[in-house]
Coordinates of C-alpha atoms in Angstrom, one line a residue:
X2 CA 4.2 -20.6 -1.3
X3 CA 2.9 -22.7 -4.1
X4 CA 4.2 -24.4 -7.0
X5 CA 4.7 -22.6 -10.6
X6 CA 1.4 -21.5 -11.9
X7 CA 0.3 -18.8 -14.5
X8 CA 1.0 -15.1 -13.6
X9 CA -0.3 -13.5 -10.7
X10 CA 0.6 -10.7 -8.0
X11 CA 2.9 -11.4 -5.0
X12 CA 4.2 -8.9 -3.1
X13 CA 7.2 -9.2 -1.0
X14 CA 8.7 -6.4 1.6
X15 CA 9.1 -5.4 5.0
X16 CA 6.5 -2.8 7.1
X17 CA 6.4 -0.9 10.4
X18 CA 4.9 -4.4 12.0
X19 CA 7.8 -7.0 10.4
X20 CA 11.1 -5.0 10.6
X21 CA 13.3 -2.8 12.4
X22 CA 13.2 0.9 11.9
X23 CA 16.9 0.5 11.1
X24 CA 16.3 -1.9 8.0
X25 CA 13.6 -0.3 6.4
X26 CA 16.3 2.8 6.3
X27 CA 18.9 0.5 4.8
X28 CA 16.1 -0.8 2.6
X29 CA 14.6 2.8 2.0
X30 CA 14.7 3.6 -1.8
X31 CA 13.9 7.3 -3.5
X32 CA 12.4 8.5 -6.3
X33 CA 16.0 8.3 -8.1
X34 CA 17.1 5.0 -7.6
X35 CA 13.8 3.1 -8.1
X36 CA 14.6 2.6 -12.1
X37 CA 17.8 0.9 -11.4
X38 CA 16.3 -1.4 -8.5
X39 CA 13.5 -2.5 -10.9
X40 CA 16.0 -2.6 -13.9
X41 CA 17.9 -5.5 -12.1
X42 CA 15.2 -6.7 -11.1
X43 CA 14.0 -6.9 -14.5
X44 CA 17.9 -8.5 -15.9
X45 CA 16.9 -11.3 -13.2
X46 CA 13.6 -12.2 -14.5
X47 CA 11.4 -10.4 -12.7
X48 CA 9.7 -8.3 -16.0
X49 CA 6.7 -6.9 -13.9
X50 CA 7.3 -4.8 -10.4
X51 CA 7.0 -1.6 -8.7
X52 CA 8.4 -0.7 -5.5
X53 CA 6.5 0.8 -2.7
X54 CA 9.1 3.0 -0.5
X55 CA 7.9 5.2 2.5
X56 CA 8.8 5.7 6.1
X57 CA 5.9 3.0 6.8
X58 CA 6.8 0.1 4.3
X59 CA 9.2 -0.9 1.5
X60 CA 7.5 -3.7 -0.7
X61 CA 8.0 -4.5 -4.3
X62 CA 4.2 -5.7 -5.9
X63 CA 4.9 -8.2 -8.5
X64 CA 3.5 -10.8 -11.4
X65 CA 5.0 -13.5 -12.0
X66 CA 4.5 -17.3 -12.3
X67 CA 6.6 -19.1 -10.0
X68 CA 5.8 -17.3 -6.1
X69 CA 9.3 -19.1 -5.0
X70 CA 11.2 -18.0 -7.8
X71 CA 9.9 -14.2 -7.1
X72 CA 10.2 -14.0 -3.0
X73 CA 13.9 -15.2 -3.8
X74 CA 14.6 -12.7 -6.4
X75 CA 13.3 -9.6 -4.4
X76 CA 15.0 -11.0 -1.4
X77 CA 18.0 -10.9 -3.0
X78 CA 17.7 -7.7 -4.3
X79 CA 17.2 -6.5 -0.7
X80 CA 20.0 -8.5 0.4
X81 CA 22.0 -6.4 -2.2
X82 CA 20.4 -2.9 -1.4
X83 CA 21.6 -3.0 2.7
X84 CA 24.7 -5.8 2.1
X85 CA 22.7 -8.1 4.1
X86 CA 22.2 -12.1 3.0
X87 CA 18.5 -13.0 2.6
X88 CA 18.8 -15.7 5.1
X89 CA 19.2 -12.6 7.7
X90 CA 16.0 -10.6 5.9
X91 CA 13.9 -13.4 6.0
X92 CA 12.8 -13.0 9.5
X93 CA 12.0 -9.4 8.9
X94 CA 10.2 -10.3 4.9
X95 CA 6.8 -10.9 4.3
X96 CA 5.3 -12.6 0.9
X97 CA 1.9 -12.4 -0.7
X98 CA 0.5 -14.3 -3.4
X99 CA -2.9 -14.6 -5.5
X100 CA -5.9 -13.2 -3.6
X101 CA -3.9 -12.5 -0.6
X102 CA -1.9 -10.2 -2.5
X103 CA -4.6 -8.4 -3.6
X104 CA -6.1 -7.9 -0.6
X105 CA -3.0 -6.9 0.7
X106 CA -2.5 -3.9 -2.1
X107 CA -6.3 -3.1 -1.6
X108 CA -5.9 -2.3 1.8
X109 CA -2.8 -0.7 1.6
X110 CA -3.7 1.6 -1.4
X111 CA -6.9 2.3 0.5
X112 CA -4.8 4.0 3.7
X113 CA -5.8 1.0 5.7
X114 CA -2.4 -0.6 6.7
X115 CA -1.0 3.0 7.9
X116 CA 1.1 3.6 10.8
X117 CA -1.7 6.3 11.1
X118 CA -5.3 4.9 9.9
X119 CA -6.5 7.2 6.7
X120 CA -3.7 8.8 5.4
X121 CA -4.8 10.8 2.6
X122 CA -1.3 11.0 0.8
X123 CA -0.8 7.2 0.6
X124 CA -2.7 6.8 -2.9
X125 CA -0.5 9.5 -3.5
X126 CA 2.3 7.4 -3.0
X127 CA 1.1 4.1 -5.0
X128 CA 0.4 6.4 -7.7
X129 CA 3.5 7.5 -7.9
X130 CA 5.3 4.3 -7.6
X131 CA 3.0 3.2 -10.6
X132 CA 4.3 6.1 -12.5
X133 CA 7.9 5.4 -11.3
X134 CA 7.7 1.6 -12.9
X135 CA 5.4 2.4 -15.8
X136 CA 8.4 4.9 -16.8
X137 CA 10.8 1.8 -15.7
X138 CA 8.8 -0.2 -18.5
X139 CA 7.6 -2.8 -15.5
X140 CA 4.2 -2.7 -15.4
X141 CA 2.2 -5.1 -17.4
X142 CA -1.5 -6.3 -17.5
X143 CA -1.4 -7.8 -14.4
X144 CA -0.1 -4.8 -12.2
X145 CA -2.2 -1.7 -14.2
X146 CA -5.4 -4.3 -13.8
X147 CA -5.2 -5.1 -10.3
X148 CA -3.9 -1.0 -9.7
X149 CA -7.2 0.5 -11.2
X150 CA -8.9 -1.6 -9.4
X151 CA -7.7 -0.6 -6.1
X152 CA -7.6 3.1 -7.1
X153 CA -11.7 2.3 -7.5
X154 CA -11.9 0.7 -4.1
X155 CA -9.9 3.5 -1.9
X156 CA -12.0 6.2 -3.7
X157 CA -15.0 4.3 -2.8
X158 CA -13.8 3.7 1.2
X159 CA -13.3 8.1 1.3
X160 CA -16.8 8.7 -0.5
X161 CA -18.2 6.2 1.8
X162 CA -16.7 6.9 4.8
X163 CA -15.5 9.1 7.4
X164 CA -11.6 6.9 7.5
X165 CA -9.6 10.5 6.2
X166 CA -10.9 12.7 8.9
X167 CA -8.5 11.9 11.4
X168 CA -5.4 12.6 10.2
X169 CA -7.0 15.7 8.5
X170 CA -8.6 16.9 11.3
X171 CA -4.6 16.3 13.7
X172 CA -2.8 18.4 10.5
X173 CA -5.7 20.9 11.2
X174 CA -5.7 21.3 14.6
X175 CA -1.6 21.7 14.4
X176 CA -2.1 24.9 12.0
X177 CA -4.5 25.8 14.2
X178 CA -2.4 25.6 17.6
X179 CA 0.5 27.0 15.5
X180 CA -1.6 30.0 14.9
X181 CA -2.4 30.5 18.9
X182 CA 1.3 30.5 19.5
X183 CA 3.0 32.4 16.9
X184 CA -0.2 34.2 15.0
X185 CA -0.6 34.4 11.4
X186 CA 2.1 32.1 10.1
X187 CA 3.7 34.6 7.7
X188 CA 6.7 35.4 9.5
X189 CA 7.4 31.4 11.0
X190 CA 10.1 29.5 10.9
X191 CA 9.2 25.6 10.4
X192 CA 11.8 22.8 10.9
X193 CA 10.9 19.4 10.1
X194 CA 13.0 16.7 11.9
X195 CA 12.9 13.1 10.2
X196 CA 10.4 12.2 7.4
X197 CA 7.2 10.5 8.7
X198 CA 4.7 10.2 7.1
X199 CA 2.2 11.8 9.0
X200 CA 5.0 14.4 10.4
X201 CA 5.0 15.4 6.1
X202 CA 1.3 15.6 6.4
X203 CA 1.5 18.3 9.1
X204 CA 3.8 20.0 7.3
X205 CA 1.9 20.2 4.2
X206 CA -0.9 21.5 6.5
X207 CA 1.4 24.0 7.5
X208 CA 2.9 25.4 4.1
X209 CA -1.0 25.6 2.7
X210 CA -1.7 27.6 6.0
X211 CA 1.3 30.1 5.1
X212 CA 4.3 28.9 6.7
X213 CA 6.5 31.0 4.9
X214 CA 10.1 28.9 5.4
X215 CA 11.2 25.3 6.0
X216 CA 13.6 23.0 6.2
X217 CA 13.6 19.7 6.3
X218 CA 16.5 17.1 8.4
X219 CA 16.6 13.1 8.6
X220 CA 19.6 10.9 9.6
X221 CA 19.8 9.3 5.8
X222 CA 20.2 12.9 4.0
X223 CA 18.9 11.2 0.7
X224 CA 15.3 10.9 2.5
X225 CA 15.7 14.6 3.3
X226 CA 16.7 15.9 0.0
X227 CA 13.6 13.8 -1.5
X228 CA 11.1 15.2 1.1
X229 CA 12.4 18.9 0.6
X230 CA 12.1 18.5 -2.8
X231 CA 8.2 17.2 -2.7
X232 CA 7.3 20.4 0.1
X233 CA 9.8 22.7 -1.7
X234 CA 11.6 23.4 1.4
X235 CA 15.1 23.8 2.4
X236 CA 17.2 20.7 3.5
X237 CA 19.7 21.2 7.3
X238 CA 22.4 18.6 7.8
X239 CA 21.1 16.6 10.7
X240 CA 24.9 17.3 12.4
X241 CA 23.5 20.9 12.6
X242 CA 20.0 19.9 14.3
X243 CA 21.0 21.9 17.1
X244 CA 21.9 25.0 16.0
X245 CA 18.2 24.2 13.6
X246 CA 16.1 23.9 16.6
X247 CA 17.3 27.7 17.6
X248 CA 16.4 28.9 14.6
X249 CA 12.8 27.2 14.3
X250 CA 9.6 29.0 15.3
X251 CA 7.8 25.6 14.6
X252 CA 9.4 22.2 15.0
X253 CA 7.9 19.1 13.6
X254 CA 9.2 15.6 14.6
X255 CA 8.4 12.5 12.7
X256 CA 10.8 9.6 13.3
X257 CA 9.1 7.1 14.9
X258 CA 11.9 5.4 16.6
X259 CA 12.4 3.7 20.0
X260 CA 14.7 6.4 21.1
X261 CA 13.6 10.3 22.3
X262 CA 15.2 12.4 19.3
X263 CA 14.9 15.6 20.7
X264 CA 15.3 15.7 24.8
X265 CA 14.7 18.7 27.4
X266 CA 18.1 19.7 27.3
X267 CA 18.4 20.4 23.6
X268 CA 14.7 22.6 23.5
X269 CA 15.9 24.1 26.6
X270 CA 19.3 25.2 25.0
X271 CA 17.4 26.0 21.5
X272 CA 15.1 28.3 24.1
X273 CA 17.9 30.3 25.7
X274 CA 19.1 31.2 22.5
X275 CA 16.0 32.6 20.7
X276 CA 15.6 34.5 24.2
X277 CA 12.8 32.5 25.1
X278 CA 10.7 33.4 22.4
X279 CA 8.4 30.6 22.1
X280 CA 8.5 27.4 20.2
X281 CA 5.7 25.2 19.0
X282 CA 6.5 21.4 18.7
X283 CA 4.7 19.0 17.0
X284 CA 5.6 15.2 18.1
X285 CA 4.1 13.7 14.9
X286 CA 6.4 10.2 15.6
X287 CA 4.8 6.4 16.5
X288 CA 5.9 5.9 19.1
X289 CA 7.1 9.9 20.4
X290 CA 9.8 11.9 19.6
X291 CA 10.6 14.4 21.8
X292 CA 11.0 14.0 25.5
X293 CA 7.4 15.0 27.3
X294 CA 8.9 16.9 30.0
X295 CA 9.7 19.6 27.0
X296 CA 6.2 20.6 27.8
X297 CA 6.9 22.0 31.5
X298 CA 9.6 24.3 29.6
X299 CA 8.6 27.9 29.4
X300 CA 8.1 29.3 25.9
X301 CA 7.8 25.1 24.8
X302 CA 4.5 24.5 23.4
X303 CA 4.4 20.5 22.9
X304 CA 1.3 18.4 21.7
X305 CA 1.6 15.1 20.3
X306 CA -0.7 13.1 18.5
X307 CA -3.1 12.8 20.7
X308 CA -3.3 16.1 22.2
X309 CA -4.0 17.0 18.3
X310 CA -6.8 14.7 18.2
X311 CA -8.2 16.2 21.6
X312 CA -7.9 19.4 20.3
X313 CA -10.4 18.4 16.9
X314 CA -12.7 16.7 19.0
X315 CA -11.9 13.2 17.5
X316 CA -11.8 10.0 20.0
X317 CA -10.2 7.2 19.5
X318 CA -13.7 5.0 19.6
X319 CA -14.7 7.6 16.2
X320 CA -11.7 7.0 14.4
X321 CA -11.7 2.7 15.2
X322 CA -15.6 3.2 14.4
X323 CA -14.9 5.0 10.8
X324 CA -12.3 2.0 10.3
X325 CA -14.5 -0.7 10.6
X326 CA -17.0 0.9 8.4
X327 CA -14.2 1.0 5.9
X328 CA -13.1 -2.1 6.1
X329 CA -16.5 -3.8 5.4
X330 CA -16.7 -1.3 2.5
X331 CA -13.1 -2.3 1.2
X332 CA -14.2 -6.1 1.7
X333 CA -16.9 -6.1 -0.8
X334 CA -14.7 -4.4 -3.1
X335 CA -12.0 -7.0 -2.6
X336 CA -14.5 -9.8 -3.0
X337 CA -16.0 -8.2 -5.9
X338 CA -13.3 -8.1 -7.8
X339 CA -11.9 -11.3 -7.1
X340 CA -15.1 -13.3 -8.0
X341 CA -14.8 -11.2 -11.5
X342 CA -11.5 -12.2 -12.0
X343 CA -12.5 -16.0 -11.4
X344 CA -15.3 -15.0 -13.6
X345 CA -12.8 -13.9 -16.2
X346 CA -10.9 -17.1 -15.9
X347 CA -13.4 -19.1 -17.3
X348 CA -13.5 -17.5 -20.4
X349 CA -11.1 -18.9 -22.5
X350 CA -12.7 -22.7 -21.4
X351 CA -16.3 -21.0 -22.4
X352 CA -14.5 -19.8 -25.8
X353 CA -12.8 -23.5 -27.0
X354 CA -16.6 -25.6 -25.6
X355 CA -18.4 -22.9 -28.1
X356 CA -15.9 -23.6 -30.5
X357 CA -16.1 -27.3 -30.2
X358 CA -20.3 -27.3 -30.5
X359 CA -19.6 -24.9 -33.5
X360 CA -17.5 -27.5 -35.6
X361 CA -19.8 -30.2 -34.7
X362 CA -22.8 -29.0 -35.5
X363 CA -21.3 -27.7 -39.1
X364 CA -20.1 -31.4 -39.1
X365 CA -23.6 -32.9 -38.5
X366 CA -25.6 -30.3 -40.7
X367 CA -23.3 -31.2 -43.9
X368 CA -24.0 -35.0 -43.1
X369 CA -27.8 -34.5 -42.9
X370 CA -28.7 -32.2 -44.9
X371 CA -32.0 -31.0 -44.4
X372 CA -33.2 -34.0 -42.0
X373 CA -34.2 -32.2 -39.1
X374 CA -34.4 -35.3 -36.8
X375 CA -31.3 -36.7 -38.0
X376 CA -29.5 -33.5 -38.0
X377 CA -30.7 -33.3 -34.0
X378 CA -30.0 -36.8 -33.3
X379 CA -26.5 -36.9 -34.8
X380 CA -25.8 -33.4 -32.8
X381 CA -26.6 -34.6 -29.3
X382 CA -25.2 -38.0 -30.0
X383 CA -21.6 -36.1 -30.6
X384 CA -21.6 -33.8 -28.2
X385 CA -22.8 -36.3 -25.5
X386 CA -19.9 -38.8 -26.7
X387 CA -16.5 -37.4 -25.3
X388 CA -18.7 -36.3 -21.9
X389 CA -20.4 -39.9 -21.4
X390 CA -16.8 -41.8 -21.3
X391 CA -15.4 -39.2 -19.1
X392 CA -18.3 -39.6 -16.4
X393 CA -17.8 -43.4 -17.1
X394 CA -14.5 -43.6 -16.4
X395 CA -14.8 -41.3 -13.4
X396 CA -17.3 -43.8 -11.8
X397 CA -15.3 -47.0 -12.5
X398 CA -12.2 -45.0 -10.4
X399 CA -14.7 -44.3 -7.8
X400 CA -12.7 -41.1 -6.7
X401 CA -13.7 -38.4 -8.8
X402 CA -17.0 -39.0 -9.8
X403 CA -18.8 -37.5 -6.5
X404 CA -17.2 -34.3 -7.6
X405 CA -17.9 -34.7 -11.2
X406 CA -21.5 -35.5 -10.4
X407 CA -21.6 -32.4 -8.6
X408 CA -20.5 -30.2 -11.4
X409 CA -23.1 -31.9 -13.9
X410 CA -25.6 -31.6 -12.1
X411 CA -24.6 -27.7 -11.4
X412 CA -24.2 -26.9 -14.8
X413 CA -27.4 -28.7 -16.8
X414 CA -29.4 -28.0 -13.6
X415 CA -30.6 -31.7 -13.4
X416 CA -32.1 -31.4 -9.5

């Protein structure tokens, strides 16, 4: 990172591509607990943050001056938050400053940096970690600025795009196979197993369709509690997953770890004791869940991912396709912004030369009077002055005059 400059974003954290499953847990904080992470993070300096914290990413967005002095200080406050020393995060931490910070919340905001490309609910989630740190008293011009911006570009990338289909079209086609199995969904029983993103999606799908009970259960019973607070479901020790998956007409899992979380053995057992009335599973995790041979069970009705996005008639090649369009629609908003900003920059500079002209020519019209010619003279003599020694000197050193050249010529259009 670079040396202390004026203020500008960074964003520091860990994601689905840099870090273990098991950190981001240990680094996972709710709703509740974001004040007091952004209060200390406010005694230690750090006066303008928000935290980003989902099953995908947990990333603090930042302004500050110094990029070293802000990595350190949200590194830290990691280090406190799983009892870990940032020397042992800092394999696992990324850090973004200036434009590539901004691009980096652009794309994110915009559902672009998803374990599951589109995710409708993900400006969901930076708006709500906006609220989170605007209630926190952390957001300042730099963060709301650089936020409405993004908020632009994502809304721009759905109008202009087909990137949210997919995973609207996979929560679809779940309500839809839930239906073949079990009917009108009424009477169900849903059971949500960990809390994935995109397994929360298809859940939401599934309470808007007329699920009419669920519970939610995760290792880390604080990421339950939050979840089954936000679908308004019921929250199942994950000791008593067993005994759960009996009771479950609809089971829904979203972990996304490198372990099966729910085998043959344990849907066969949850089978015998419903007397084989049937069970529909969704395997909503990246990579799966549940143990594929769960499929050859009878009264097991198992589709993951891509069986979902079989059944709505979406390839892969459409999806990828509707990215790239995205992208290029998210790059010139990116760009467009940033050259505004640049723009922006040079205002104060713009302010202080009018200024400058301003007293000089009051200077020279009290000396004159009302001789035009002198008046004219005197002005352009003046305002030449300061310039003509600074070119001077610049050619006698030899090494900044090309440069300075350059610029003149750019600015007064002398080719």
């Amino acid at each position: 990172m670079s040396e202390a400059h004026a203020p500008r974003l960074l964003v520091v954290g860990a994601n689905h591509r840099s870090a273990s499953l098991s950190l981001r847990d240990q680094m996972f904080i709710d709703d509740a607990m974001v004040g007091a992470f952004l209060g200390g993070l406010k005694a230690a300096g750090l006066h303008e943050a928000l935290v980003l914290s989902t099953c995908d990413r947990v990333e603090v967005w930042a302004s500050h001056h110094d990029d070293d002095l802000c990595a350190r200080l949200v590194a830290e406050a990691f280090g406190a938050r799983t009892g870990l020393p940032p020397a042992a995060l800092s394999g696992q931490l990324y850090d973004w400053a200036g434009p590539d910070a901004v691009r980096h919340v652009f794309t994110v905001t915009a559902s672009l940096d998803s374990l599951v490309i589109g995710e409708p609910h993900v400006l969901g989630q930076v708006k709500t970690a906006h609220r989170l740190a605007r209630d926190a008293g952390t957001v300042g011009p730099e963060l709301e600025t650089v936020l409405q911006a993004a908020y632009g570009a994502a809304k721009i990338v759905r109008s202009e795009t087909r990137i949210g289909e997919g995973p609207v079209s996979i929560a679809a086609a779940a309500v839809q196979m839930a239906r073949e199995v079990h009917g009108e969904l009424g009477r169900a029983k849903g059971l949500l197993v960990g809390a994935g993103d995109m397994g929360e999606l298809v859940a939401e799908s599934l309470l808007a369709a007329g699920l009419s009970w669920l519970a939610v259960t995760a290792p880390r019973a604080s990421r339950a509690e939050s979840l089954a607070e936000t679908l308004n479901a019921h929250v199942m020790p994950f000791e008593s997953l067993r005994e759960a998956l009996a009771e479950a007409d609809i089971v829904v899992c979203s972990m996304g770890g490198r372990t099966v979380q729910l085998t043959t053995d344990m849907i066969g057992a949850a089978l015998k004791k419903r007397r084989r009335k049937p069970v529909f599973l969704v395997d909503a995790g990246i990579p799966g869940d549940i143990e594929p041979a769960v499929n050859r069970l009878d009264g097991a009705f198992l589709y993951d991912l891509s069986d979902l996005e079989r059944v709505a008639l979406e390839g892969r090649s459409g999806r990828e396709q509707a990215a790239r369009a995205a992208r290029t629609v998210l790059d010139n908003e990116i760009n467009g912004f940033l050259k505004g900003r640049a723009g922006r920059a040079a205002v104060p500079a713009i302010v202080a030369l009018r200024q400058r002209f301003e007293e000089s020519r009051e200077a020279v019209l009290a000396e004159a009077g009302t001789d035009a010619a002198l008046a004219t003279r005197l002005l352009v003599n003046r305002l030449l002055h300061a310039p003509t020694e600074a070119m001077k000197g610049a050619a006698a050193e030899g090494a900044e005059w090309k440069a300075m050249e350059k610029t003149l010529k750019a600015l007064f259009r002398l080719d």
